[in-house]
N, C-alpha and C. Protein backbone atom coordinates (compact mmCIF):
# COMPACT_ATOMS: atom_id res chain seq x y z
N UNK A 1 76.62 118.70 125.31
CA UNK A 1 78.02 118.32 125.26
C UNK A 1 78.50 118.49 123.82
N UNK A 2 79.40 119.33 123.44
CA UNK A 2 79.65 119.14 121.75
C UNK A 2 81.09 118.24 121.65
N UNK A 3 81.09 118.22 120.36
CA UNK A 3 82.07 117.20 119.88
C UNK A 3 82.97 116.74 120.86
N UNK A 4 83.87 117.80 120.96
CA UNK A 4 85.23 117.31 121.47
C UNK A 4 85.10 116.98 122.76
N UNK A 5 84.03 117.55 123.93
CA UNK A 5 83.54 116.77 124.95
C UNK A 5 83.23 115.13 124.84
N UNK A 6 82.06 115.20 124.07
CA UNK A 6 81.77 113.73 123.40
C UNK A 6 82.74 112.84 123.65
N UNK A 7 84.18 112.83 122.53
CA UNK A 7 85.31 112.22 122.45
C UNK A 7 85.76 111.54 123.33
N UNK A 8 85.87 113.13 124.17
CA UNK A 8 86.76 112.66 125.21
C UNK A 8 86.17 111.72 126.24
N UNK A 9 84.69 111.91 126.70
CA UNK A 9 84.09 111.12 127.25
C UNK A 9 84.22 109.67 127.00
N UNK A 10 83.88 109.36 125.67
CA UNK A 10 83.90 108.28 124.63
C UNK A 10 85.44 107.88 125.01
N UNK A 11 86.65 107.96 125.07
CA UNK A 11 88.03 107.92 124.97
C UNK A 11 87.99 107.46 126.52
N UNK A 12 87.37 107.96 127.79
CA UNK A 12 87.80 107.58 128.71
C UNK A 12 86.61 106.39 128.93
N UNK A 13 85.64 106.33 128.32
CA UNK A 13 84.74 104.80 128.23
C UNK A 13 85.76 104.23 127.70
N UNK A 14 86.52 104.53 126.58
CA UNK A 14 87.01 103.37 126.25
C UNK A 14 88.23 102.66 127.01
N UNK A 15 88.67 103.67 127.75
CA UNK A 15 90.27 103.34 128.65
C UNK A 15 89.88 102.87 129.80
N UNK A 16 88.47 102.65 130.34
CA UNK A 16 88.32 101.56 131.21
C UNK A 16 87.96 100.23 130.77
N UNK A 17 87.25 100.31 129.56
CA UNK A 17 86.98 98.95 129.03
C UNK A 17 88.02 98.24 128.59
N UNK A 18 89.59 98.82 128.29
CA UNK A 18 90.49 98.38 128.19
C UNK A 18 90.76 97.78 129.68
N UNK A 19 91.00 98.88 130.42
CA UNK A 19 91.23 98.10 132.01
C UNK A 19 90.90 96.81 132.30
N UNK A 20 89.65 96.47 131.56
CA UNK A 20 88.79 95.30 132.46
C UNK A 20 89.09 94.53 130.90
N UNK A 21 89.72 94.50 130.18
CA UNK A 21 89.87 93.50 129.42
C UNK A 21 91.08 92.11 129.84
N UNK A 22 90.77 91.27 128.90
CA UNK A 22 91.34 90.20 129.54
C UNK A 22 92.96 89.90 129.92
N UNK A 23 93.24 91.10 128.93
CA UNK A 23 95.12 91.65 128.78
C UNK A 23 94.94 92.68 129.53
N UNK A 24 94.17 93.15 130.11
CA UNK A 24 94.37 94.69 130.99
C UNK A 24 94.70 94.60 132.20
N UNK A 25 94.43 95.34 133.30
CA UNK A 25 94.78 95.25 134.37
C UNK A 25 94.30 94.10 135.62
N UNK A 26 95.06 93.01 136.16
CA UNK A 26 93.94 92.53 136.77
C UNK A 26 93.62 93.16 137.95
N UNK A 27 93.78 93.94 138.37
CA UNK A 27 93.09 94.89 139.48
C UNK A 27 92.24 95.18 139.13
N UNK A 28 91.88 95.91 138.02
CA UNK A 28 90.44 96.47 137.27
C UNK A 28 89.75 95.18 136.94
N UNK A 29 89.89 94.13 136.29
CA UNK A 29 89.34 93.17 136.01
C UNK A 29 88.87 92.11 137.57
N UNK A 30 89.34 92.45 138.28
CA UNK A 30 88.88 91.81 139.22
C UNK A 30 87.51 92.41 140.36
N UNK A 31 87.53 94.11 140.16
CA UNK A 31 86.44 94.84 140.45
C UNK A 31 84.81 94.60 140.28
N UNK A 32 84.09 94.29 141.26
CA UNK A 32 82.98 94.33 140.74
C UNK A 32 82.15 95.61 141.46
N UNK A 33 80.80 95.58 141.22
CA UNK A 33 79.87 96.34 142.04
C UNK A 33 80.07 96.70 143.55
N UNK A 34 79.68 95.59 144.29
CA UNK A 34 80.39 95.58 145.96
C UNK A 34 81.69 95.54 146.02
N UNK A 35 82.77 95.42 145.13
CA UNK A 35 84.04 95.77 145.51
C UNK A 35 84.83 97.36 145.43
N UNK A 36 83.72 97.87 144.70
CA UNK A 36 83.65 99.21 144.90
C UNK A 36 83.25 99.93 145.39
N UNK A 37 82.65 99.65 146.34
CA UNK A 37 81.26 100.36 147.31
C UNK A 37 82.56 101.30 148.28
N UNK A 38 83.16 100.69 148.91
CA UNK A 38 84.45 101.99 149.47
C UNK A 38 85.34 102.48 148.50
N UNK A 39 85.53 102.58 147.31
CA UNK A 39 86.49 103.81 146.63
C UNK A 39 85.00 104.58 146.43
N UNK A 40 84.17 104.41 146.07
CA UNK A 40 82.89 105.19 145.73
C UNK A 40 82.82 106.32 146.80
N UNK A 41 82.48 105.63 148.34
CA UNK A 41 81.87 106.29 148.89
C UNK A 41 83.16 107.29 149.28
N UNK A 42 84.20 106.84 149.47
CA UNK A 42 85.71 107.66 149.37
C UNK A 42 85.67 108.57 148.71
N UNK A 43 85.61 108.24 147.55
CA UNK A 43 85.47 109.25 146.33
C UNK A 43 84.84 110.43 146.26
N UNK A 44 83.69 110.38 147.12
CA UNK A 44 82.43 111.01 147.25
C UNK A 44 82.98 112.31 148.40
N UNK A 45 83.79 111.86 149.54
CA UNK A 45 84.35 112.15 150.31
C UNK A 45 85.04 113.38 149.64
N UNK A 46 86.11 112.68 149.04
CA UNK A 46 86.80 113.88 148.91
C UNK A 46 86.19 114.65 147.73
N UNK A 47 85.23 114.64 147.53
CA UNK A 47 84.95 115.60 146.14
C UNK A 47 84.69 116.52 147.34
N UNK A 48 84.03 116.19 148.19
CA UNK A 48 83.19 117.28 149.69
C UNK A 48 84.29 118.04 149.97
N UNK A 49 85.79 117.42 149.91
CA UNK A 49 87.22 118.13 150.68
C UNK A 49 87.37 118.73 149.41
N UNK A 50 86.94 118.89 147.94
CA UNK A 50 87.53 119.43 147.05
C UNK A 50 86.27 121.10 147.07
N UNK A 51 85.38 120.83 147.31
CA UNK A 51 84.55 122.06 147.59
C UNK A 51 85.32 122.82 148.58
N UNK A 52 85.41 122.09 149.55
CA UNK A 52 86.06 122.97 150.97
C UNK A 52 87.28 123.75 150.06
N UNK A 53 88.01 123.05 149.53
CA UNK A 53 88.88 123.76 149.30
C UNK A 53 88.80 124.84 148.33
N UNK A 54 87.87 124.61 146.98
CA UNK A 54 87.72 125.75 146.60
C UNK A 54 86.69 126.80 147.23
N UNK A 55 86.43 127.04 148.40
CA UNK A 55 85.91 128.08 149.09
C UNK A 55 86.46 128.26 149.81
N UNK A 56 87.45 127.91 150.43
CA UNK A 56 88.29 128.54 151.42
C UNK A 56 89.47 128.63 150.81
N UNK A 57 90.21 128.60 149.55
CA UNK A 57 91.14 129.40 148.85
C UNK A 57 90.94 129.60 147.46
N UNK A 58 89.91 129.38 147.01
CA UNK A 58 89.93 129.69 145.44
C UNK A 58 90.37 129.24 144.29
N UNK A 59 91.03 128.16 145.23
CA UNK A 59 91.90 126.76 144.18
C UNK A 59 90.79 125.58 143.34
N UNK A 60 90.64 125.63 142.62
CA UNK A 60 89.71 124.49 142.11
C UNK A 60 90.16 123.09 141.78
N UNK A 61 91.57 123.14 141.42
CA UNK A 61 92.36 122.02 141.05
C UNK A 61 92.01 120.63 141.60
N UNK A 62 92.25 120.77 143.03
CA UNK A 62 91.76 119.44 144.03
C UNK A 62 90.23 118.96 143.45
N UNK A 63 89.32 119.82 143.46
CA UNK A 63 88.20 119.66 143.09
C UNK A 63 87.93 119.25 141.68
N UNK A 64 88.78 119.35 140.62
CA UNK A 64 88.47 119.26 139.40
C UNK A 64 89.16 117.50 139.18
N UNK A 65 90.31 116.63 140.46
CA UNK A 65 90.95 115.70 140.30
C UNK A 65 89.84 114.60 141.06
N UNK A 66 89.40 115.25 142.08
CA UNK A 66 88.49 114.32 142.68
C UNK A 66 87.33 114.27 142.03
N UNK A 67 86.54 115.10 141.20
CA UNK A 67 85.66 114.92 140.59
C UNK A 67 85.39 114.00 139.31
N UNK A 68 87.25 113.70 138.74
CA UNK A 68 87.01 113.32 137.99
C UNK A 68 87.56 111.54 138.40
N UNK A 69 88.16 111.34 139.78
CA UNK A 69 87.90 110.45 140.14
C UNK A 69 86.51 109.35 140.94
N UNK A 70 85.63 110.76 140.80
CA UNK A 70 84.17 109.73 141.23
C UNK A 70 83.74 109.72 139.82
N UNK A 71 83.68 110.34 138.69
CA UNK A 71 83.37 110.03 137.70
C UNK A 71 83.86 108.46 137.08
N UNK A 72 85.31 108.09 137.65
CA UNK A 72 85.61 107.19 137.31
C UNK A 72 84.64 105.70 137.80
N UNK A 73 84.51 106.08 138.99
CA UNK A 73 83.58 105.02 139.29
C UNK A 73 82.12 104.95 138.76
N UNK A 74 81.40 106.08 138.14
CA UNK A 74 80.36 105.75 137.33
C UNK A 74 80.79 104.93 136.21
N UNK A 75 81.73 105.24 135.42
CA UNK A 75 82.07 104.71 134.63
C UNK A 75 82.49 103.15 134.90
N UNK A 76 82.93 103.27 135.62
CA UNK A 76 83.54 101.50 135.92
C UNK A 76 82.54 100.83 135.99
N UNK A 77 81.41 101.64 137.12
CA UNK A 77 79.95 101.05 137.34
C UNK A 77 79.37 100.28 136.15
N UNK A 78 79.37 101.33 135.02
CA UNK A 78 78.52 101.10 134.12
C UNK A 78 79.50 100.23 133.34
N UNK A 79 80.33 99.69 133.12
CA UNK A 79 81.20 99.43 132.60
C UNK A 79 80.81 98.04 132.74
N UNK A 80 81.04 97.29 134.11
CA UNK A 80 80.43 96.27 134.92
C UNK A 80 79.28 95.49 134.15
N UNK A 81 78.37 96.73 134.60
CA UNK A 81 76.81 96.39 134.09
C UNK A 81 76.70 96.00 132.49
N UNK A 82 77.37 96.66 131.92
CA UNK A 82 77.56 96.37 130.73
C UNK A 82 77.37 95.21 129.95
N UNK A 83 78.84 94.70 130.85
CA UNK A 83 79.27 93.44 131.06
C UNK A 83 78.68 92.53 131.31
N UNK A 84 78.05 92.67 132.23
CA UNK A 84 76.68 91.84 132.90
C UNK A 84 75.79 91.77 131.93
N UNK A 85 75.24 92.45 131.13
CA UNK A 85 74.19 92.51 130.32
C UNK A 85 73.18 93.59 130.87
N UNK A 86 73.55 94.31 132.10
CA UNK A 86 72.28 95.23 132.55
C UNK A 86 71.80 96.16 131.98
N UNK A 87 73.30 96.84 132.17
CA UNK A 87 72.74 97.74 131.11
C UNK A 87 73.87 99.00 130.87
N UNK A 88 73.87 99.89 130.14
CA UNK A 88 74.85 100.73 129.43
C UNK A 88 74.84 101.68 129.90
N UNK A 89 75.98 102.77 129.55
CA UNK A 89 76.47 104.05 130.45
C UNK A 89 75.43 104.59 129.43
N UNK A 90 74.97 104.98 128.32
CA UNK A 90 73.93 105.47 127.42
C UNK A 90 72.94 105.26 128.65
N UNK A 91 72.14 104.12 128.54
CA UNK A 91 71.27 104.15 129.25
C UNK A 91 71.14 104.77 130.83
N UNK A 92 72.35 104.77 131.17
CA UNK A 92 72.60 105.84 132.58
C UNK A 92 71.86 107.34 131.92
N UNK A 93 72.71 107.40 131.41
CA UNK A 93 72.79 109.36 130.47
C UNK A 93 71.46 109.19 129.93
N UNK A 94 71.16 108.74 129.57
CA UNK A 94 69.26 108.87 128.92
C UNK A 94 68.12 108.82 130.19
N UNK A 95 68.80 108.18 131.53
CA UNK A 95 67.11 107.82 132.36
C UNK A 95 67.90 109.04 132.64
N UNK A 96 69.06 109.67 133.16
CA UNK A 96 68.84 110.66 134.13
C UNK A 96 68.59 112.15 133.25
N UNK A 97 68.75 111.62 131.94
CA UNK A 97 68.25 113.09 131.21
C UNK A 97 66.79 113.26 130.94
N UNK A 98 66.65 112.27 130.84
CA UNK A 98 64.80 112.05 131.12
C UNK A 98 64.27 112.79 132.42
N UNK A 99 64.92 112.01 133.71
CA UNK A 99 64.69 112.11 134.94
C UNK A 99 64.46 113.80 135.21
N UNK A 100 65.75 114.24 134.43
CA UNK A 100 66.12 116.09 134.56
C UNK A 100 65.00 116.73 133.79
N UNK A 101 64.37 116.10 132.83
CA UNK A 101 63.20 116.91 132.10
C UNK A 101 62.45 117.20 132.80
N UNK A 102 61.93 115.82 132.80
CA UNK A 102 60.66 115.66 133.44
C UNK A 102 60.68 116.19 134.96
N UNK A 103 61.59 116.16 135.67
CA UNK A 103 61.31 117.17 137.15
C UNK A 103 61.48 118.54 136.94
N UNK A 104 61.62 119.06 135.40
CA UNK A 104 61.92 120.43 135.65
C UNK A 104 60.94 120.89 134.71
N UNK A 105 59.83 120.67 134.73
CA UNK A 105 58.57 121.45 133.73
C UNK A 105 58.48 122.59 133.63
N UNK A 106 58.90 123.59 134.46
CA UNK A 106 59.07 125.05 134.63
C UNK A 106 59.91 125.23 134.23
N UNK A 107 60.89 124.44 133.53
CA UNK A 107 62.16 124.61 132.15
C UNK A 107 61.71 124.28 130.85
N UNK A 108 61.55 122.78 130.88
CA UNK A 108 61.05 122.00 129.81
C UNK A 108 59.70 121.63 129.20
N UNK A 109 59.30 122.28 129.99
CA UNK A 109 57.40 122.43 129.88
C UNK A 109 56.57 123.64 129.78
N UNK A 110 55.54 123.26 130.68
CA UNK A 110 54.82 125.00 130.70
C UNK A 110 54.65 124.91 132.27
N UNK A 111 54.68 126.35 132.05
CA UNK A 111 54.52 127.08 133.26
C UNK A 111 55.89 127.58 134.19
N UNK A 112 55.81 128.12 134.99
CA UNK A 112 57.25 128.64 135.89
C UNK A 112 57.62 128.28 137.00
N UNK A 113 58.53 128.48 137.75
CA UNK A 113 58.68 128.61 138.85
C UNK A 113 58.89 129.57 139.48
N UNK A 114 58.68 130.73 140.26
CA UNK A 114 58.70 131.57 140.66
C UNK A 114 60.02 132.07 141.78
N UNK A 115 59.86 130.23 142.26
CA UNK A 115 61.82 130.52 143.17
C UNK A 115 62.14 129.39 143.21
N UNK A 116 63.26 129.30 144.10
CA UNK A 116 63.82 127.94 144.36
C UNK A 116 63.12 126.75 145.09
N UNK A 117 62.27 127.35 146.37
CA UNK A 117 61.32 126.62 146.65
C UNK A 117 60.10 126.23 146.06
N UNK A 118 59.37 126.97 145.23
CA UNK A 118 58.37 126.60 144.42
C UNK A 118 58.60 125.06 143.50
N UNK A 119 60.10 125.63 142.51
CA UNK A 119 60.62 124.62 141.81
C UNK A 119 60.99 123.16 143.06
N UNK A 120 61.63 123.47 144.11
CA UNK A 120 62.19 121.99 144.83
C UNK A 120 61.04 121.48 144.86
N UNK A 121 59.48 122.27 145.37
CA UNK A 121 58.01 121.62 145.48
C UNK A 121 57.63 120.46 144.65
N UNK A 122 58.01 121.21 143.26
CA UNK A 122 57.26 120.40 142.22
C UNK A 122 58.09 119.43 141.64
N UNK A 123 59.70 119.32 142.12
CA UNK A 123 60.26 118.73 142.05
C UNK A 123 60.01 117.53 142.84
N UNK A 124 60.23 117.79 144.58
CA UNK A 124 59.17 116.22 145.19
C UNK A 124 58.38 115.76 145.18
N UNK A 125 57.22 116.48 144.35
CA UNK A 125 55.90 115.96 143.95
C UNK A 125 56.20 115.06 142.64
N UNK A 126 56.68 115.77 142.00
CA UNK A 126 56.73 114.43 140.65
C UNK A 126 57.53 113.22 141.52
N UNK A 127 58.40 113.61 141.85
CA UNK A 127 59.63 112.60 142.27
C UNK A 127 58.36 111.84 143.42
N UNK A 128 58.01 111.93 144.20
CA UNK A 128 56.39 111.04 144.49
C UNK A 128 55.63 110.54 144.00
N UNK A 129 55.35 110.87 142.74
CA UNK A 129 54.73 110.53 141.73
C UNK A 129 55.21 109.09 141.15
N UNK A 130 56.46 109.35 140.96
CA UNK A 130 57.25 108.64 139.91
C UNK A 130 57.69 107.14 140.88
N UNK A 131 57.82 107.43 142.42
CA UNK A 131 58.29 106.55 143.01
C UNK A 131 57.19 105.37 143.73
N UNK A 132 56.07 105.88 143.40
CA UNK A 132 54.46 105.51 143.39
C UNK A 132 54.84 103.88 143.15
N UNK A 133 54.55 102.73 143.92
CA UNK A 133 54.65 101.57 143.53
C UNK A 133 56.35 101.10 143.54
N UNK A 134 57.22 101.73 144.00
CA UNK A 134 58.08 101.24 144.09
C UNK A 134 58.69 102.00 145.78
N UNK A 135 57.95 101.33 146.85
CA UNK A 135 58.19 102.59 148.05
C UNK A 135 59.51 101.33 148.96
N UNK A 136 58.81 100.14 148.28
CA UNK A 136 59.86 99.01 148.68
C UNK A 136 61.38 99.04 148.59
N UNK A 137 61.32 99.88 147.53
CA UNK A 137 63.14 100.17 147.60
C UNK A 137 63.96 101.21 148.14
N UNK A 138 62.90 101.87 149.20
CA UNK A 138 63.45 103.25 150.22
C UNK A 138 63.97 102.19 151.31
N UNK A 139 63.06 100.69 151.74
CA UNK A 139 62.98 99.97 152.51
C UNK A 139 64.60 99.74 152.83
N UNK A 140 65.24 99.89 151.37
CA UNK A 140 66.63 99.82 151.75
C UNK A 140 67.57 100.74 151.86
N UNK A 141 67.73 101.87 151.98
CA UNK A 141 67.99 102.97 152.50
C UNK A 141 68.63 103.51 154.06
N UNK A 142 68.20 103.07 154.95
CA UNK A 142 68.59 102.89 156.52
C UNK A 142 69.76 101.70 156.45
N UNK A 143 70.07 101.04 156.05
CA UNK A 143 71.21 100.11 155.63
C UNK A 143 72.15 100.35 155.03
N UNK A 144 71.54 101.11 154.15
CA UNK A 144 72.53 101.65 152.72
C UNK A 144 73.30 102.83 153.40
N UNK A 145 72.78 103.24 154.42
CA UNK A 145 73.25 104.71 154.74
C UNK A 145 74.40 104.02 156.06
N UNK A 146 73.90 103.33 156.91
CA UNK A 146 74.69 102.66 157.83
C UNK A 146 75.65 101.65 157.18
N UNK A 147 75.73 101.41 156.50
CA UNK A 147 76.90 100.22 155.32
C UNK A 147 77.91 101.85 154.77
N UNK A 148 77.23 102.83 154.52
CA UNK A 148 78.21 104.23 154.46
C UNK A 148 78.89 104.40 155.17
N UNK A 149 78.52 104.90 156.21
CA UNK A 149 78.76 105.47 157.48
C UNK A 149 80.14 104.32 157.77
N UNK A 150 80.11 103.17 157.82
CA UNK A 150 81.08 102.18 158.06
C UNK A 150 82.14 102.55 157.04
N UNK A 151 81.95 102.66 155.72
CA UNK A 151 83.00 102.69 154.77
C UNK A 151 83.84 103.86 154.94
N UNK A 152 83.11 104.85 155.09
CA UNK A 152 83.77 106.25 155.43
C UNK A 152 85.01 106.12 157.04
N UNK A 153 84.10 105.33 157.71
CA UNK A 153 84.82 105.14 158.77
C UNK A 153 86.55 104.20 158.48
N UNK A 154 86.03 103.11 157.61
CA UNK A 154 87.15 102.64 157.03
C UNK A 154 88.11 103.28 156.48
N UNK A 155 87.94 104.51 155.44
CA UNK A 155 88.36 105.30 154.55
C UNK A 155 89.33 106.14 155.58
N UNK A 156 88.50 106.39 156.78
CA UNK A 156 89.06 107.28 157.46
C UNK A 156 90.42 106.96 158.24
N UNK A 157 90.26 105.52 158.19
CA UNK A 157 91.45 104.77 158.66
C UNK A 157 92.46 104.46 157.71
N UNK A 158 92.12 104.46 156.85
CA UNK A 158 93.16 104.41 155.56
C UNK A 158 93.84 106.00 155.40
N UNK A 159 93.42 106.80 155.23
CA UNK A 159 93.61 107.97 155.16
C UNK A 159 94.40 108.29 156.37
N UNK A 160 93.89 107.61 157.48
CA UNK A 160 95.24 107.98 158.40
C UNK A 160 94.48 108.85 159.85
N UNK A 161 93.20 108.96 159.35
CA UNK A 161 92.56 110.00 160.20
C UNK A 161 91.35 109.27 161.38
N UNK A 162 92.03 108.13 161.97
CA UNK A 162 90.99 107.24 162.62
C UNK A 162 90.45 107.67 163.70
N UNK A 163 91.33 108.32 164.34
CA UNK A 163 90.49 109.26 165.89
C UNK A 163 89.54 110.33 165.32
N UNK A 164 89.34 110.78 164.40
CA UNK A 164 88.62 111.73 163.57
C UNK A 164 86.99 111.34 164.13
């Protein structure tokens, strides 16, 4: 990321931490973790309608507004956590740049990958590796996905599209 990326990143951390300040918005200030779980998964939604659209006309625009509205919710996320004491949008950007090393040794290491499947291989093998002792938290997963499935359904009613 060089400088003026940086900034700007930095500039829109800072225009949510304004949000959630005590003079800021109380809509934003009233947001927590589970009160975001449907703009998230919404969010997520239409980034999917912003692909569609740039492949079936070549427009990227939609895609470049929704993208930067699920970005917003990382940010808020971390914003939260912050708050909480958990932990920092840094610390987001560091495990998952870690995370990106270390599954890609045939980049950042030795040796190659030869294709895409070779690399996804050694990609679920570490990612097995790594999840070794923590298999308890897939346990929640079948929930997590059905608690989706509901929100989207919600979304879909908001949106207007309920017989869908």
């Amino acid at each position: 990321m060089d400088d003026m990326s940086k900034n700007k990143f930095e500039e829109f951390q800072n225009i949510i931490a304004r949000l959630r300040m005590p003079d800021g918005c109380p809509w934003d200030r009233e947001q927590t973790h589970s009160s975001l779980k449907a703009a998230c998964i919404e969010e997520a939604g239409e980034v999917i309608c912003g692909i569609n659209i740039l492949e079936d006309t070549g427009n990227p625009d939609n895609l470049k507004e929704e993208l930067g509205d699920l970005l917003l919710q990382v940010v808020m996320h971390a914003q939260i956590a912050e708050e909480e004491g958990l932990f920092t949008m840094d610390d987001v950007i560091q495990g998952i740049s870690e995370k990106m090393i270390r599954r890609h040794p045939h980049v950042f290491g030795e040796g190659q990958a030869s294709d895409s499947e070779e690399a996804l291989g050694r990609w679920n093998e570490i990612k097995k590796k790594e999840k070794t002792g923590k298999e308890w938290m897939e346990s929640y997963l079948p929930d997590a996905f059905e608690e989706a499935k509901a929100l989207i359904e919600e979304a879909k009613k908001r949106k207007g599209f309920a017989g869908l």
